[in-house]
Amino acid sequence: MDIASLSIDSIREGLLSRRFSAAELAADALRFAEAANPETGAYLRFSPERALASARRVDERIARGEDPGPLAGVPVAVKDVILTKGVTTTCGSKLLAGYVPPYDATAVVRMEEAGGVILGKTNCDEFAMGSSTENSAFGPVRNPVALDRVPGGSSGGSAAAVAQGTAVVALGSDTGGSIRQPASFCGVVGVTPTYGRVSRFGLTAFASSLDHIGPFARNVKDAATLLRAIAGRDVRDSTSAGVPVPDYAALPGGGVKGLKLGLPREYLKDLKSETGALISGGVDAFQRLGCEVREISLPSTDYAIACYYIIATAEASSNLARFDGVRYTSRSASSETLADMYRNSRGEGFGAECKRRIMLGTYVLSAGYYDAYYLKAQKARALIAGDFARAFEEVDAIVAPVSPFPAFKLGEKVDDPLAMYLSDIYTITGSLAGIPCMSVPCGKTAGGLPVGMQILATHFGEPVMFRVASAFEQAGGVN
Amino acid sequence: MRITEKEVRYVAGLANLKLDDAEVARFRADLDGILEHMDKLNEIDTAGVEPMAQVLFGQAAGLREDIPEQPLGNEAALANAPRRGPGYFKVPKVVER
């Protein structure tokens, strides 16, 4: 069986025609992934017992003549910030090196109920803070497309597993671009759904007003199928939306002729590189498909980085306060007092990027600075969201780059945190507005590095976003 | 200079984060650069703009019905504790007798 080229449809066909069983597929997929993993380090650990138990349930359903579910037998990788009961979940942090969650994230429960088979947990930046996966306490991940380069981040392991073929689909999380940017760097599809579309129960909180769970896949349809399986209201997450979930994968035919696509001029002014040329080629492809592409303006874009890194770090400084050496994290060995125990456990346990963000977030929330930074940023956020709301009055979707550059070399940017933050410019705007956005492959540079095209739609506009992405994919992107 | 080493140490105290001297120096420089970029926000006029604290307040599901559920359970909640006693988390002594 060619594990690396499986799709949800081909697995379903194989299972229902009895060419293979889900248990056989799970065993083969685990063997393949374990053998291939040392090349990239995408997985931190495998969960063979859980995978085989899930696969056997799928086989039993098939034997009973029941529908085995939309993800029947599909090998899935799960980012290590998403809790899996009984399977160690570290968030890429030394603090949680031995943490075994007592419950599952809702997205994990729903994915398994739909027939999905979790092969293992994937590496990521510590507590999802980073754009390269180099901030993991357990070493970096290598981009399967170019092994001397990063896979992007923070969901770098999930993107790399799907690109390498060691998972068919994967779950990641996105706060400011952590699904779209690694999808772009690894040449796969990555979706950040509307804020509230997927329950965050069991997702380790980074910035609660910005956190999302979303899918990675090798094609648009598989991403849509996985999203549908995990989306919808959850009583355990009061921010989950009570909006009905359509069947994203049953996309209406008829293509995208006549759709109006917006191209934000603020995103293109500094994009003169090879990435810019590929995005231009992608825009031409949309025009060939019959879309009407028009330039739009998102005038508050310039303030997005400052706005995002104030709000995200402020929320993170609060969310990460729970990792204090009492309930579930490792504890510093030598502390006489409770206060010292907190300080030492956190000081020894958090990596540099987490400390930097906790410091920044604590600073902007501290007495005398709250109005100047946090409140000002929340107002700027309203302006950024307003830019998008106005744009969607005149266009059906927005197309844009994902990252200013393709995958960079390991170690190339680790010493310049501000430069790393600035590279998130094209993804954080959509995150701040809470709209659905995705990355779909848009060709490769002369050096063979993938570049992603970002497609953004209005709140709960996933159907039109997938329709645009699917037409682009079928047209072959820019190639 | 937007932030001093003294302020860095003060903020680290608020965050319950022990930093060594090298970290204090490094984070002072890092935060200084980042805060300088954040001054950009002063360029925009936000008079009369409502702060955006939530994305979709109206469409969020809101609170669930108040129906009792089985809780996690004492044993499961304590399973990952670095130190525990029977039924509780153990921490260094807080109050002197």
mmCIF file with all atom_site columns, C-alpha atoms in Angstrom, chain A residues 160-291:
data_model
loop_
_atom_site.group_PDB
_atom_site.id
_atom_site.type_symbol
_atom_site.label_atom_id
_atom_site.label_alt_id
_atom_site.label_comp_id
_atom_site.label_asym_id
_atom_site.label_entity_id
_atom_site.label_seq_id
_atom_site.pdbx_PDB_ins_code
_atom_site.Cartn_x
_atom_site.Cartn_y
_atom_site.Cartn_z
_atom_site.occupancy
_atom_site.B_iso_or_equiv
_atom_site.pdbx_formal_charge
_atom_site.auth_seq_id
_atom_site.auth_comp_id
_atom_site.auth_asym_id
_atom_site.auth_atom_id
_atom_site.pdbx_PDB_model_num
ATOM 1   C CA . ALA A 1 160 ? 5.415   18.172 7.910   1.00 0.00 ? 160 ALA A CA 1
ATOM 2   C CA . ALA A 1 161 ? 3.634   14.869 8.652   1.00 0.00 ? 161 ALA A CA 1
ATOM 3   C CA . VAL A 1 162 ? 0.980   15.545 6.015   1.00 0.00 ? 162 VAL A CA 1
ATOM 4   C CA . ALA A 1 163 ? 3.571   16.759 3.479   1.00 0.00 ? 163 ALA A CA 1
ATOM 5   C CA . GLN A 1 164 ? 5.827   13.767 4.161   1.00 0.00 ? 164 GLN A CA 1
ATOM 6   C CA . GLY A 1 165 ? 2.906   11.378 3.852   1.00 0.00 ? 165 GLY A CA 1
ATOM 7   C CA . THR A 1 166 ? 3.172   10.005 7.391   1.00 0.00 ? 166 THR A CA 1
ATOM 8   C CA . ALA A 1 167 ? -0.396  11.207 8.060   1.00 0.00 ? 167 ALA A CA 1
ATOM 9   C CA . VAL A 1 168 ? -3.266  11.660 5.611   1.00 0.00 ? 168 VAL A CA 1
ATOM 10  C CA . VAL A 1 169 ? -4.671  14.638 7.501   1.00 0.00 ? 169 VAL A CA 1
ATOM 11  C CA . ALA A 1 170 ? -3.720  16.401 10.736  1.00 0.00 ? 170 ALA A CA 1
ATOM 12  C CA . LEU A 1 171 ? -5.074  18.703 13.391  1.00 0.00 ? 171 LEU A CA 1
ATOM 13  C CA . GLY A 1 172 ? -3.227  21.909 14.144  1.00 0.00 ? 172 GLY A CA 1
ATOM 14  C CA . SER A 1 173 ? -3.937  25.105 16.003  1.00 0.00 ? 173 SER A CA 1
ATOM 15  C CA . ASP A 1 174 ? -3.723  28.678 14.731  1.00 0.00 ? 174 ASP A CA 1
ATOM 16  C CA . THR A 1 175 ? -3.537  31.863 16.784  1.00 0.00 ? 175 THR A CA 1
ATOM 17  C CA . GLY A 1 176 ? -1.808  34.196 14.316  1.00 0.00 ? 176 GLY A CA 1
ATOM 18  C CA . GLY A 1 177 ? -0.977  31.960 11.366  1.00 0.00 ? 177 GLY A CA 1
ATOM 19  C CA . SER A 1 178 ? 0.206   28.710 12.946  1.00 0.00 ? 178 SER A CA 1
ATOM 20  C CA . ILE A 1 179 ? -1.755  26.537 10.489  1.00 0.00 ? 179 ILE A CA 1
ATOM 21  C CA . ARG A 1 180 ? -1.604  28.600 7.287   1.00 0.00 ? 180 ARG A CA 1
ATOM 22  C CA . GLN A 1 181 ? 2.094   29.487 7.385   1.00 0.00 ? 181 GLN A CA 1
ATOM 23  C CA . PRO A 1 182 ? 3.409   25.910 7.896   1.00 0.00 ? 182 PRO A CA 1
ATOM 24  C CA . ALA A 1 183 ? 0.908   24.667 5.288   1.00 0.00 ? 183 ALA A CA 1
ATOM 25  C CA . SER A 1 184 ? 2.386   27.214 2.891   1.00 0.00 ? 184 SER A CA 1
ATOM 26  C CA . PHE A 1 185 ? 5.994   26.261 3.776   1.00 0.00 ? 185 PHE A CA 1
ATOM 27  C CA . CYS A 1 186 ? 5.331   22.517 3.347   1.00 0.00 ? 186 CYS A CA 1
ATOM 28  C CA . GLY A 1 187 ? 3.102   22.714 0.260   1.00 0.00 ? 187 GLY A CA 1
ATOM 29  C CA . VAL A 1 188 ? -0.109  21.365 1.804   1.00 0.00 ? 188 VAL A CA 1
ATOM 30  C CA . VAL A 1 189 ? -3.606  22.708 2.505   1.00 0.00 ? 189 VAL A CA 1
ATOM 31  C CA . GLY A 1 190 ? -4.185  24.312 5.916   1.00 0.00 ? 190 GLY A CA 1
ATOM 32  C CA . VAL A 1 191 ? -7.424  25.814 7.195   1.00 0.00 ? 191 VAL A CA 1
ATOM 33  C CA . THR A 1 192 ? -8.079  28.298 10.000  1.00 0.00 ? 192 THR A CA 1
ATOM 34  C CA . PRO A 1 193 ? -11.866 28.201 10.382  1.00 0.00 ? 193 PRO A CA 1
ATOM 35  C CA . THR A 1 194 ? -14.074 31.035 11.635  1.00 0.00 ? 194 THR A CA 1
ATOM 36  C CA . TYR A 1 195 ? -13.421 31.870 15.290  1.00 0.00 ? 195 TYR A CA 1
ATOM 37  C CA . GLY A 1 196 ? -15.779 29.659 17.309  1.00 0.00 ? 196 GLY A CA 1
ATOM 38  C CA . ARG A 1 197 ? -16.399 27.206 14.458  1.00 0.00 ? 197 ARG A CA 1
ATOM 39  C CA . VAL A 1 198 ? -14.442 24.412 16.172  1.00 0.00 ? 198 VAL A CA 1
ATOM 40  C CA . SER A 1 199 ? -14.569 23.855 19.937  1.00 0.00 ? 199 SER A CA 1
ATOM 41  C CA . ARG A 1 200 ? -11.333 24.654 21.771  1.00 0.00 ? 200 ARG A CA 1
ATOM 42  C CA . PHE A 1 201 ? -12.182 22.434 24.723  1.00 0.00 ? 201 PHE A CA 1
ATOM 43  C CA . GLY A 1 202 ? -8.944  20.529 25.331  1.00 0.00 ? 202 GLY A CA 1
ATOM 44  C CA . LEU A 1 203 ? -6.769  22.903 23.309  1.00 0.00 ? 203 LEU A CA 1
ATOM 45  C CA . THR A 1 204 ? -4.115  24.320 25.641  1.00 0.00 ? 204 THR A CA 1
ATOM 46  C CA . ALA A 1 205 ? -4.992  28.015 25.689  1.00 0.00 ? 205 ALA A CA 1
ATOM 47  C CA . PHE A 1 206 ? -2.470  30.489 24.264  1.00 0.00 ? 206 PHE A CA 1
ATOM 48  C CA . ALA A 1 207 ? -4.558  33.586 23.394  1.00 0.00 ? 207 ALA A CA 1
ATOM 49  C CA . SER A 1 208 ? -8.206  32.832 23.974  1.00 0.00 ? 208 SER A CA 1
ATOM 50  C CA . SER A 1 209 ? -9.694  35.525 21.733  1.00 0.00 ? 209 SER A CA 1
ATOM 51  C CA . LEU A 1 210 ? -7.529  34.276 18.833  1.00 0.00 ? 210 LEU A CA 1
ATOM 52  C CA . ASP A 1 211 ? -7.067  30.497 19.239  1.00 0.00 ? 211 ASP A CA 1
ATOM 53  C CA . HIS A 1 212 ? -8.473  28.099 16.637  1.00 0.00 ? 212 HIS A CA 1
ATOM 54  C CA . ILE A 1 213 ? -8.218  24.376 15.892  1.00 0.00 ? 213 ILE A CA 1
ATOM 55  C CA . GLY A 1 214 ? -8.140  23.498 12.191  1.00 0.00 ? 214 GLY A CA 1
ATOM 56  C CA . PRO A 1 215 ? -7.193  20.838 9.641   1.00 0.00 ? 215 PRO A CA 1
ATOM 57  C CA . PHE A 1 216 ? -4.195  20.085 7.423   1.00 0.00 ? 216 PHE A CA 1
ATOM 58  C CA . ALA A 1 217 ? -4.607  17.912 4.322   1.00 0.00 ? 217 ALA A CA 1
ATOM 59  C CA . ARG A 1 218 ? -3.020  17.200 0.951   1.00 0.00 ? 218 ARG A CA 1
ATOM 60  C CA . ASN A 1 219 ? -6.131  18.337 -0.917  1.00 0.00 ? 219 ASN A CA 1
ATOM 61  C CA . VAL A 1 220 ? -8.970  20.788 -0.320  1.00 0.00 ? 220 VAL A CA 1
ATOM 62  C CA . LYS A 1 221 ? -11.686 18.145 -0.137  1.00 0.00 ? 221 LYS A CA 1
ATOM 63  C CA . ASP A 1 222 ? -9.938  16.201 2.635   1.00 0.00 ? 222 ASP A CA 1
ATOM 64  C CA . ALA A 1 223 ? -9.485  19.400 4.649   1.00 0.00 ? 223 ALA A CA 1
ATOM 65  C CA . ALA A 1 224 ? -13.180 20.197 4.191   1.00 0.00 ? 224 ALA A CA 1
ATOM 66  C CA . THR A 1 225 ? -14.201 16.699 5.299   1.00 0.00 ? 225 THR A CA 1
ATOM 67  C CA . LEU A 1 226 ? -12.074 16.875 8.441   1.00 0.00 ? 226 LEU A CA 1
ATOM 68  C CA . LEU A 1 227 ? -13.345 20.360 9.293   1.00 0.00 ? 227 LEU A CA 1
ATOM 69  C CA . ARG A 1 228 ? -16.956 19.274 8.988   1.00 0.00 ? 228 ARG A CA 1
ATOM 70  C CA . ALA A 1 229 ? -16.314 16.335 11.317  1.00 0.00 ? 229 ALA A CA 1
ATOM 71  C CA . ILE A 1 230 ? -14.886 18.494 14.118  1.00 0.00 ? 230 ILE A CA 1
ATOM 72  C CA . ALA A 1 231 ? -16.974 21.679 13.750  1.00 0.00 ? 231 ALA A CA 1
ATOM 73  C CA . GLY A 1 232 ? -20.087 22.746 15.632  1.00 0.00 ? 232 GLY A CA 1
ATOM 74  C CA . ARG A 1 233 ? -21.398 23.796 19.000  1.00 0.00 ? 233 ARG A CA 1
ATOM 75  C CA . ASP A 1 234 ? -19.918 22.246 22.103  1.00 0.00 ? 234 ASP A CA 1
ATOM 76  C CA . VAL A 1 235 ? -21.413 22.774 25.553  1.00 0.00 ? 235 VAL A CA 1
ATOM 77  C CA . ARG A 1 236 ? -17.875 22.574 26.966  1.00 0.00 ? 236 ARG A CA 1
ATOM 78  C CA . ASP A 1 237 ? -16.736 25.685 25.069  1.00 0.00 ? 237 ASP A CA 1
ATOM 79  C CA . SER A 1 238 ? -18.920 28.741 25.635  1.00 0.00 ? 238 SER A CA 1
ATOM 80  C CA . THR A 1 239 ? -17.218 30.509 22.710  1.00 0.00 ? 239 THR A CA 1
ATOM 81  C CA . SER A 1 240 ? -18.181 27.792 20.213  1.00 0.00 ? 240 SER A CA 1
ATOM 82  C CA . ALA A 1 241 ? -20.759 29.009 17.729  1.00 0.00 ? 241 ALA A CA 1
ATOM 83  C CA . GLY A 1 242 ? -24.281 27.644 17.497  1.00 0.00 ? 242 GLY A CA 1
ATOM 84  C CA . VAL A 1 243 ? -24.288 28.152 13.713  1.00 0.00 ? 243 VAL A CA 1
ATOM 85  C CA . PRO A 1 244 ? -25.228 25.031 11.666  1.00 0.00 ? 244 PRO A CA 1
ATOM 86  C CA . VAL A 1 245 ? -22.327 23.169 9.993   1.00 0.00 ? 245 VAL A CA 1
ATOM 87  C CA . PRO A 1 246 ? -22.784 22.665 6.247   1.00 0.00 ? 246 PRO A CA 1
ATOM 88  C CA . ASP A 1 247 ? -21.263 19.736 4.344   1.00 0.00 ? 247 ASP A CA 1
ATOM 89  C CA . TYR A 1 248 ? -18.130 21.568 3.219   1.00 0.00 ? 248 TYR A CA 1
ATOM 90  C CA . ALA A 1 249 ? -16.878 18.670 1.084   1.00 0.00 ? 249 ALA A CA 1
ATOM 91  C CA . ALA A 1 250 ? -20.093 18.422 -0.971  1.00 0.00 ? 250 ALA A CA 1
ATOM 92  C CA . LEU A 1 251 ? -19.077 21.555 -2.817  1.00 0.00 ? 251 LEU A CA 1
ATOM 93  C CA . PRO A 1 252 ? -21.544 22.894 -5.353  1.00 0.00 ? 252 PRO A CA 1
ATOM 94  C CA . GLY A 1 253 ? -20.342 22.526 -8.936  1.00 0.00 ? 253 GLY A CA 1
ATOM 95  C CA . GLY A 1 254 ? -20.234 25.386 -11.372 1.00 0.00 ? 254 GLY A CA 1
ATOM 96  C CA . GLY A 1 255 ? -16.784 26.640 -10.441 1.00 0.00 ? 255 GLY A CA 1
ATOM 97  C CA . VAL A 1 256 ? -16.076 30.224 -9.528  1.00 0.00 ? 256 VAL A CA 1
ATOM 98  C CA . LYS A 1 257 ? -16.998 32.107 -12.718 1.00 0.00 ? 257 LYS A CA 1
ATOM 99  C CA . GLY A 1 258 ? -18.274 35.555 -11.850 1.00 0.00 ? 258 GLY A CA 1
ATOM 100 C CA . LEU A 1 259 ? -17.086 35.496 -8.228  1.00 0.00 ? 259 LEU A CA 1
ATOM 101 C CA . LYS A 1 260 ? -15.531 38.744 -7.069  1.00 0.00 ? 260 LYS A CA 1
ATOM 102 C CA . LEU A 1 261 ? -12.125 38.365 -5.424  1.00 0.00 ? 261 LEU A CA 1
ATOM 103 C CA . GLY A 1 262 ? -10.358 41.159 -3.564  1.00 0.00 ? 262 GLY A CA 1
ATOM 104 C CA . LEU A 1 263 ? -6.600  41.682 -3.688  1.00 0.00 ? 263 LEU A CA 1
ATOM 105 C CA . PRO A 1 264 ? -5.435  43.881 -0.777  1.00 0.00 ? 264 PRO A CA 1
ATOM 106 C CA . ARG A 1 265 ? -3.009  46.469 -2.115  1.00 0.00 ? 265 ARG A CA 1
ATOM 107 C CA . GLU A 1 266 ? -1.348  46.845 1.293   1.00 0.00 ? 266 GLU A CA 1
ATOM 108 C CA . TYR A 1 267 ? -0.223  43.198 1.115   1.00 0.00 ? 267 TYR A CA 1
ATOM 109 C CA . LEU A 1 268 ? 1.493   43.547 -2.231  1.00 0.00 ? 268 LEU A CA 1
ATOM 110 C CA . LYS A 1 269 ? 3.435   46.760 -1.863  1.00 0.00 ? 269 LYS A CA 1
ATOM 111 C CA . ASP A 1 270 ? 6.438   45.121 -0.172  1.00 0.00 ? 270 ASP A CA 1
ATOM 112 C CA . LEU A 1 271 ? 6.157   41.809 -1.957  1.00 0.00 ? 271 LEU A CA 1
ATOM 113 C CA . LYS A 1 272 ? 8.630   42.063 -4.802  1.00 0.00 ? 272 LYS A CA 1
ATOM 114 C CA . SER A 1 273 ? 10.241  38.676 -4.341  1.00 0.00 ? 273 SER A CA 1
ATOM 115 C CA . GLU A 1 274 ? 9.732   35.335 -6.018  1.00 0.00 ? 274 GLU A CA 1
ATOM 116 C CA . THR A 1 275 ? 6.779   34.843 -3.654  1.00 0.00 ? 275 THR A CA 1
ATOM 117 C CA . GLY A 1 276 ? 5.180   37.959 -5.138  1.00 0.00 ? 276 GLY A CA 1
ATOM 118 C CA . ALA A 1 277 ? 5.618   36.601 -8.664  1.00 0.00 ? 277 ALA A CA 1
ATOM 119 C CA . LEU A 1 278 ? 3.970   33.313 -7.698  1.00 0.00 ? 278 LEU A CA 1
ATOM 120 C CA . ILE A 1 279 ? 1.055   35.114 -6.040  1.00 0.00 ? 279 ILE A CA 1
ATOM 121 C CA . SER A 1 280 ? 0.637   37.229 -9.207  1.00 0.00 ? 280 SER A CA 1
ATOM 122 C CA . GLY A 1 281 ? 0.593   34.020 -11.210 1.00 0.00 ? 281 GLY A CA 1
ATOM 123 C CA . GLY A 1 282 ? -2.098  32.692 -8.883  1.00 0.00 ? 282 GLY A CA 1
ATOM 124 C CA . VAL A 1 283 ? -4.167  35.827 -9.393  1.00 0.00 ? 283 VAL A CA 1
ATOM 125 C CA . ASP A 1 284 ? -3.869  35.314 -13.163 1.00 0.00 ? 284 ASP A CA 1
ATOM 126 C CA . ALA A 1 285 ? -5.133  31.758 -12.685 1.00 0.00 ? 285 ALA A CA 1
ATOM 127 C CA . PHE A 1 286 ? -8.203  33.077 -10.859 1.00 0.00 ? 286 PHE A CA 1
ATOM 128 C CA . GLN A 1 287 ? -8.857  35.450 -13.733 1.00 0.00 ? 287 GLN A CA 1
ATOM 129 C CA . ARG A 1 288 ? -8.604  32.574 -16.195 1.00 0.00 ? 288 ARG A CA 1
ATOM 130 C CA . LEU A 1 289 ? -11.210 30.747 -14.093 1.00 0.00 ? 289 LEU A CA 1
ATOM 131 C CA . GLY A 1 290 ? -13.588 33.633 -14.696 1.00 0.00 ? 290 GLY A CA 1
ATOM 132 C CA . CYS A 1 291 ? -13.225 35.428 -11.368 1.00 0.00 ? 291 CYS A CA 1
#
